[in-house]
mmCIF file of C-alpha atoms in Angstrom:
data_model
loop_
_atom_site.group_PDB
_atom_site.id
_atom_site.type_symbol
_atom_site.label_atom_id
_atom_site.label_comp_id
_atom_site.label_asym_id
_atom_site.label_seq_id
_atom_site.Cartn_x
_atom_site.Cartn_y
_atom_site.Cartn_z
ATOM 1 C CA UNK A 1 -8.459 11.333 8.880
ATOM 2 C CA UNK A 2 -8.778 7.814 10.105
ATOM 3 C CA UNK A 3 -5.194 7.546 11.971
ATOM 4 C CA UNK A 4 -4.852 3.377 12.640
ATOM 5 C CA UNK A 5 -2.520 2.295 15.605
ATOM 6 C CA UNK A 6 -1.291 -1.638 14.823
ATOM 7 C CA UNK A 7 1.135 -3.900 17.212
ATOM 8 C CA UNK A 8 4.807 -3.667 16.044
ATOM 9 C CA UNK A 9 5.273 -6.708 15.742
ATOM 10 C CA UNK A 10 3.614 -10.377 17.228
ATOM 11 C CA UNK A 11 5.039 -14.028 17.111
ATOM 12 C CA UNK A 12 3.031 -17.079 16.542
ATOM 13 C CA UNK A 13 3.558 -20.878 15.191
ATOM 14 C CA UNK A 14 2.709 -22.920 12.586
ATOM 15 C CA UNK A 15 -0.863 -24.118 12.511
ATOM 16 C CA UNK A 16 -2.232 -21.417 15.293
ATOM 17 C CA UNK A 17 -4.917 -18.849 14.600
ATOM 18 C CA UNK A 18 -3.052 -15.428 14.634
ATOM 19 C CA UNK A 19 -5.553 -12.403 15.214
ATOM 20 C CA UNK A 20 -3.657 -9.038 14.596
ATOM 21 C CA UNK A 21 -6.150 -5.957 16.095
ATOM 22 C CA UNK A 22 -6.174 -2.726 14.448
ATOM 23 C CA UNK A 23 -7.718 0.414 16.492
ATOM 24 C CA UNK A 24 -8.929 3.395 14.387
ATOM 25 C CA UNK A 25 -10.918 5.894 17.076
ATOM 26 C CA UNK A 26 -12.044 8.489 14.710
ATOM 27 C CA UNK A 27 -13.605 6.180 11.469
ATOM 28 C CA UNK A 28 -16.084 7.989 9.341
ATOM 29 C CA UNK A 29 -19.063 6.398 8.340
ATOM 30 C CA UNK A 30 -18.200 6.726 4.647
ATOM 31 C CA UNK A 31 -14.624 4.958 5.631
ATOM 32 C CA UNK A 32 -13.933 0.712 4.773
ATOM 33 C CA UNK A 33 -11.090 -1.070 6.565
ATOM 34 C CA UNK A 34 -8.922 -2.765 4.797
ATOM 35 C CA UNK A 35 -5.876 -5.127 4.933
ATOM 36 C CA UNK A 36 -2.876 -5.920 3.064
ATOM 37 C CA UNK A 37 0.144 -8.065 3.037
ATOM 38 C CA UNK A 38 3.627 -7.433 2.515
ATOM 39 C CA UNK A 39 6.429 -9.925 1.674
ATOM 40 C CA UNK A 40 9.980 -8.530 1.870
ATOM 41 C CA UNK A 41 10.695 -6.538 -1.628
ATOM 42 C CA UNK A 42 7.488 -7.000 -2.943
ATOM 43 C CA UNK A 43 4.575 -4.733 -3.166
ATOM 44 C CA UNK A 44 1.394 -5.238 -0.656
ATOM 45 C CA UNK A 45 -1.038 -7.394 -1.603
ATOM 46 C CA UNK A 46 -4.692 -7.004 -0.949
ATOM 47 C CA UNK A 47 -6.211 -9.699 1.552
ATOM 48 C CA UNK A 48 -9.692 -8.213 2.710
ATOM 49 C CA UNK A 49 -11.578 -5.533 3.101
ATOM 50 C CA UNK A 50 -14.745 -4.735 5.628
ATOM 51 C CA UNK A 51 -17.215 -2.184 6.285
ATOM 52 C CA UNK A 52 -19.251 -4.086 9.042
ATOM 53 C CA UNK A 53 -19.973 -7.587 11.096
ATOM 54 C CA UNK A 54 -17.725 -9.763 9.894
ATOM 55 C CA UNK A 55 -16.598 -10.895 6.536
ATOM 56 C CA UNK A 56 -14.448 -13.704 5.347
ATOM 57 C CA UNK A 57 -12.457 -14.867 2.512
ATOM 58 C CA UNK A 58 -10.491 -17.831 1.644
ATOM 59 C CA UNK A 59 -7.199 -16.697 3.511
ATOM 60 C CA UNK A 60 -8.530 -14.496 6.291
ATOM 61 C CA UNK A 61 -11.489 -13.512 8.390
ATOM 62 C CA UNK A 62 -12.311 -9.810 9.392
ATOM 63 C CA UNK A 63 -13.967 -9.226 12.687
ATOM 64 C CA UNK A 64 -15.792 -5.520 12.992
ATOM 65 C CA UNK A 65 -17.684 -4.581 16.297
ATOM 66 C CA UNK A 66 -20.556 -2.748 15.968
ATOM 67 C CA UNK A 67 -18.739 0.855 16.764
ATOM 68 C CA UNK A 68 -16.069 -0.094 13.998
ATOM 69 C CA UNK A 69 -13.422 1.948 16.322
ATOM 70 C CA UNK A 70 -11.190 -1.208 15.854
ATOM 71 C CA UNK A 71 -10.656 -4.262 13.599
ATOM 72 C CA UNK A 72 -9.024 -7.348 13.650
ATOM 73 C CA UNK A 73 -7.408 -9.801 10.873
ATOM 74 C CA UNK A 74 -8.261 -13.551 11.842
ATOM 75 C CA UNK A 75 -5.387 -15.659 10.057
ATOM 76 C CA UNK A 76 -6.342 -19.027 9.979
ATOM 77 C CA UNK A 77 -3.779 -21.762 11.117
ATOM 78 C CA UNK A 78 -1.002 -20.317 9.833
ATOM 79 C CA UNK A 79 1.897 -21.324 8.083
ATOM 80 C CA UNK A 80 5.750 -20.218 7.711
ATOM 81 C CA UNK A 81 4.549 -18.274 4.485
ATOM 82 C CA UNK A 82 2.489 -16.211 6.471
ATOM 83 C CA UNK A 83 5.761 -14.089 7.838
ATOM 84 C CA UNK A 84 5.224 -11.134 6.194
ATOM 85 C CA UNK A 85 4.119 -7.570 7.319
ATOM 86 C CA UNK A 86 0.415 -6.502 7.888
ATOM 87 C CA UNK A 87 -1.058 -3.408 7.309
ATOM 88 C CA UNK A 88 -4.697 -1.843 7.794
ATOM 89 C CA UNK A 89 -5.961 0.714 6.313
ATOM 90 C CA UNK A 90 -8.990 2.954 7.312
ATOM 91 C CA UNK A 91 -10.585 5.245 4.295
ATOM 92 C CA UNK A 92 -12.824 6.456 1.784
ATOM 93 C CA UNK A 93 -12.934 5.839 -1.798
ATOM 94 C CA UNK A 94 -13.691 8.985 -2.148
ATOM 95 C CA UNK A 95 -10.414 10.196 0.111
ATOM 96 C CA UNK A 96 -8.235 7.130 -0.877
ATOM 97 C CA UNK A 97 -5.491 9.931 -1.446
ATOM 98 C CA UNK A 98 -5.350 10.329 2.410
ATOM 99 C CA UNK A 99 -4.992 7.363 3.193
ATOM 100 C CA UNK A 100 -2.044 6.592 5.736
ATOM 101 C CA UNK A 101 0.199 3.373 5.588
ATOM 102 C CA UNK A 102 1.337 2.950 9.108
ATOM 103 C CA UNK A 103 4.003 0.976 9.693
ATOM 104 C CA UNK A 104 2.235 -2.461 10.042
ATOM 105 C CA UNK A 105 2.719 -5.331 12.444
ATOM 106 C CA UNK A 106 5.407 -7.471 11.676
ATOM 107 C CA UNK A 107 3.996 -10.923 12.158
ATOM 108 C CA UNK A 108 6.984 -13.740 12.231
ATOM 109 C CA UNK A 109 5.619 -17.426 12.388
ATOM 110 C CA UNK A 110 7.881 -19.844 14.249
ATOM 111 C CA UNK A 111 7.971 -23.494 12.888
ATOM 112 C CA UNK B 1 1.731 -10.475 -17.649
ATOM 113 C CA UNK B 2 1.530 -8.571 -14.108
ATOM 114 C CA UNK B 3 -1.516 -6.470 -13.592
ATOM 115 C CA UNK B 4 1.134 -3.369 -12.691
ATOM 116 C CA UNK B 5 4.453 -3.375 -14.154
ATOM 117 C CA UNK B 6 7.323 -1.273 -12.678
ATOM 118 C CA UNK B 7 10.338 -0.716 -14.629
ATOM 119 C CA UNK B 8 13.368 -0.658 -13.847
ATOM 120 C CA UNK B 9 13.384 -3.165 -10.845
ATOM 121 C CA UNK B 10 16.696 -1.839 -9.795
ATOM 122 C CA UNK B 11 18.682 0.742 -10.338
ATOM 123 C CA UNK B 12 21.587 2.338 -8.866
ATOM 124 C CA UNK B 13 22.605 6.247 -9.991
ATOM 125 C CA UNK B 14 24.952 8.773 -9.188
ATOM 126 C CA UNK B 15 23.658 11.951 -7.202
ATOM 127 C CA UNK B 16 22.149 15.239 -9.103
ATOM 128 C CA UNK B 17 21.600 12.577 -12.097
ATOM 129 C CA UNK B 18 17.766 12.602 -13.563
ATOM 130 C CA UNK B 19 16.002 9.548 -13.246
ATOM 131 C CA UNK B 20 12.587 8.259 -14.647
ATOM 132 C CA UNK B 21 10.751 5.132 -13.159
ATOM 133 C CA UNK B 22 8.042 3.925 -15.405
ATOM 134 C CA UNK B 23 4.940 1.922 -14.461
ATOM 135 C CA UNK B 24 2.677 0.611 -16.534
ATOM 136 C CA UNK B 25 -1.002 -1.119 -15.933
ATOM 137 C CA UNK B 26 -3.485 -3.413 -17.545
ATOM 138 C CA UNK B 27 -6.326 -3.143 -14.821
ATOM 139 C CA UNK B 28 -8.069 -0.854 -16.558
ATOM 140 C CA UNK B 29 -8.227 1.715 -13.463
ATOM 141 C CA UNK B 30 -8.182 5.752 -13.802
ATOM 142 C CA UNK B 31 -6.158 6.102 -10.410
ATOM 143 C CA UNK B 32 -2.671 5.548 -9.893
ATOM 144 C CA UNK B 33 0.022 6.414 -7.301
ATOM 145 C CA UNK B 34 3.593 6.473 -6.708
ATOM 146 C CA UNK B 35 5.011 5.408 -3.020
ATOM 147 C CA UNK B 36 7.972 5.416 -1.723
ATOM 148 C CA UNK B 37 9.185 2.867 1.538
ATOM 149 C CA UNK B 38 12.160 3.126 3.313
ATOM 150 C CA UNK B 39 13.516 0.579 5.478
ATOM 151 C CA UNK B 40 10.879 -0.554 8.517
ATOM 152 C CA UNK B 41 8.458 2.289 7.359
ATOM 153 C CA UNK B 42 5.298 2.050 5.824
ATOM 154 C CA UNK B 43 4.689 3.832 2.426
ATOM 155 C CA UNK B 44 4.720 7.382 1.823
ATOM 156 C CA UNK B 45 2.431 8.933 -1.154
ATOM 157 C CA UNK B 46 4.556 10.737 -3.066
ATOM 158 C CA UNK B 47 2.418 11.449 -6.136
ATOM 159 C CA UNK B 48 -1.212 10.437 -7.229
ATOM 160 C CA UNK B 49 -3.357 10.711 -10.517
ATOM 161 C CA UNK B 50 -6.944 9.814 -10.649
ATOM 162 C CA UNK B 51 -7.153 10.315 -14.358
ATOM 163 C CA UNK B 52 -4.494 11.497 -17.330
ATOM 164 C CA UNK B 53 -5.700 15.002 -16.831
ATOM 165 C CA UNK B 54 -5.673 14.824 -13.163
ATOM 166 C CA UNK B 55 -1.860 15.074 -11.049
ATOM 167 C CA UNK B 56 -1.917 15.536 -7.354
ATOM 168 C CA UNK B 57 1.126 15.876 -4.777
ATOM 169 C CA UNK B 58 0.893 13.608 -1.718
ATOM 170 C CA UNK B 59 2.609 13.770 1.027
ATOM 171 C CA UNK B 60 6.516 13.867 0.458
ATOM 172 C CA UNK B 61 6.394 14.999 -3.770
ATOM 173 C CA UNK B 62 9.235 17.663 -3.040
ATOM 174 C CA UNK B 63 12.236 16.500 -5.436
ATOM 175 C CA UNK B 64 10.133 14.309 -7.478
ATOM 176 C CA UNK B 65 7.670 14.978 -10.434
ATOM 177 C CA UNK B 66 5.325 12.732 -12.404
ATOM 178 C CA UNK B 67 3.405 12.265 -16.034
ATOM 179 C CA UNK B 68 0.791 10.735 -17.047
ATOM 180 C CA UNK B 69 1.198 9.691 -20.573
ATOM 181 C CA UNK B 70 -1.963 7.769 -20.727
ATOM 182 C CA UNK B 71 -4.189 5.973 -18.633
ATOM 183 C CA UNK B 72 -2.354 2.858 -18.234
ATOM 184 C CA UNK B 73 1.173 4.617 -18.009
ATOM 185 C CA UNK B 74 1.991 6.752 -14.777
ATOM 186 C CA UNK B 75 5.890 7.608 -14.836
ATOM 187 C CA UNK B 76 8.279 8.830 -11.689
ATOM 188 C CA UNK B 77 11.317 11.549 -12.196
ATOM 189 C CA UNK B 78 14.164 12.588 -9.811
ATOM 190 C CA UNK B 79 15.068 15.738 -11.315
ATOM 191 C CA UNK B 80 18.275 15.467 -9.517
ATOM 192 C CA UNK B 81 18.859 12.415 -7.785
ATOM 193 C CA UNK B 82 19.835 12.288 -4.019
ATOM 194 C CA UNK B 83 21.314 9.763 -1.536
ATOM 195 C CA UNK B 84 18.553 10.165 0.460
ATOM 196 C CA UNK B 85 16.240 9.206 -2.102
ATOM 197 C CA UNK B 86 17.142 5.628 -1.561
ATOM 198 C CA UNK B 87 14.461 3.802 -1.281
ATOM 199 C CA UNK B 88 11.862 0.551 -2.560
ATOM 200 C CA UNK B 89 9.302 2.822 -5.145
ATOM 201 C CA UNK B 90 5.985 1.300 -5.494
ATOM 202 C CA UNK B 91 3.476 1.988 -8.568
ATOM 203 C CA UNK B 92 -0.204 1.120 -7.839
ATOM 204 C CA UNK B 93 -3.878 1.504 -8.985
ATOM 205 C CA UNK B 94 -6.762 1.849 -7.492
ATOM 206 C CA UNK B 95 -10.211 0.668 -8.645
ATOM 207 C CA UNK B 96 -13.493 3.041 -7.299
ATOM 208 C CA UNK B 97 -15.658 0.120 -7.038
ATOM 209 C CA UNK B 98 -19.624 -0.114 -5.762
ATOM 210 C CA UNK B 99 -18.359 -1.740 -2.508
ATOM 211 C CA UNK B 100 -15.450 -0.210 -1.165
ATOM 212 C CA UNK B 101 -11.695 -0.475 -3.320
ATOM 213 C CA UNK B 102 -8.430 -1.765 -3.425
ATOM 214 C CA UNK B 103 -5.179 -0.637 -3.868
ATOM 215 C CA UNK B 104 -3.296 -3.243 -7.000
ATOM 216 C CA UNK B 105 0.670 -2.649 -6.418
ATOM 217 C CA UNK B 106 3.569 -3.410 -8.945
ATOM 218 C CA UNK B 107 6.756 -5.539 -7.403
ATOM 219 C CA UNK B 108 9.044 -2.185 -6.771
ATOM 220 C CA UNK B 109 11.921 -0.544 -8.377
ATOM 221 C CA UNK B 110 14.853 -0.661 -5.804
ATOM 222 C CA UNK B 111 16.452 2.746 -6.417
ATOM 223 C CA UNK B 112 20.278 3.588 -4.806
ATOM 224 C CA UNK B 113 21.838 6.666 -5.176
ATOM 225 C CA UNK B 114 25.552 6.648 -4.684
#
């Protein structure tokens, strides 16, 4: 199983580019990365999801080297709504049962 | 209407009560899940169905037991509720798509037991 290590927690302000990195050694080729977002008593919320290169959205990018042994979540000048916790996920849809929620990085954004 | 519906969204109980959190979905997917996060944790898989004939412990089910009525409806139980089964309960589906999948959560039931 794809075990993902995540900073606790990062600071940033309003309007920078916040890249949160997610390692994950031991990704199986069959495994997608994947990122949510979690407000305070809500429930995560998808934001993106990668196998390869680089894909983007319209709220984040996704940066994947070529050995896919890490990840990281490009937030575009970000705002005060953006606090929230981050999570990435590494797994299969064929596995999605073992698929481990870490405990995130805890991204605060400072006016 | 929210794509996953969790009901109630809080709830407080006395211990060795029984207790049944219901979710409900309009997605259209054959998996669902029940997690359970505590305070600065992640989530914890406590049960998981990928369709209404298929039920499947995850990783903390002990104390806890599930049905799925149909494919939209995936229901929690506390046999006998516990203080230390205080916690935000999540409800979510999952959608085996071509090009990877995604996890679609409901808003949480707050459970306390006193």
């Amino acid at each position: 199983l794809a075990k993902t290590t995540q900073p606790i927690s990062m600071d940033s302000y309003e309007g920078q580019e916040v890249n949160i990195t997610c390692s994950h050694n031991n990704i199986a080729t069959n495994d997608y990365i994947t990122w949510y977002q979690q407000f305070p008593s809500q429930g995560p919320r998808f934001i993106i999801q990668g196998y390869k290169t680089k894909v983007t959205n319209e709220v984040a990018s996704l940066f994947i080297p070529a050995d896919r042994k890490s990840s990281t979540l490009s937030l575009p000048r970000v705002s005060l709504s953006d606090t929230a916790v981050y999570y990435c996920l590494v797994g299969d849809v064929d596995r999605d049962d073992k698929i481990i929620f870490g405990k995130g990085t805890r991204l605060h954004i400072l006016p | 209407d929210a794509d996953v519906t969790q009901t109630p969204r809080n709830r407080i109980t006395k211990t060795g009560k029984r207790i049944m959190l219901e979710c409900s979905q309009t997605k259209g997917h054959d998996r669902m899940y029940w997690y359970r996060q505590d305070p600065g944790l992640g989530l914890r898989l406590i049960y998981y169905s990928f369709d209404v004939k298929d039920i499947n412990k995850g990783e903390i089910s002990d104390g806890y037991s599930v049905s799925r009525q149909a494919q939209a409806k995936f229901s929690l139980s506390l046999e006998s509720a516990i203080p230390n089964q205080t916690a935000l309960y999540f409800c979510a589906t999952s959608d085996r798509g071509q090009s990877g999948y995604g996890y679609t959560f409901g808003s949480g039931t707050r459970l306390t037991v006193v």
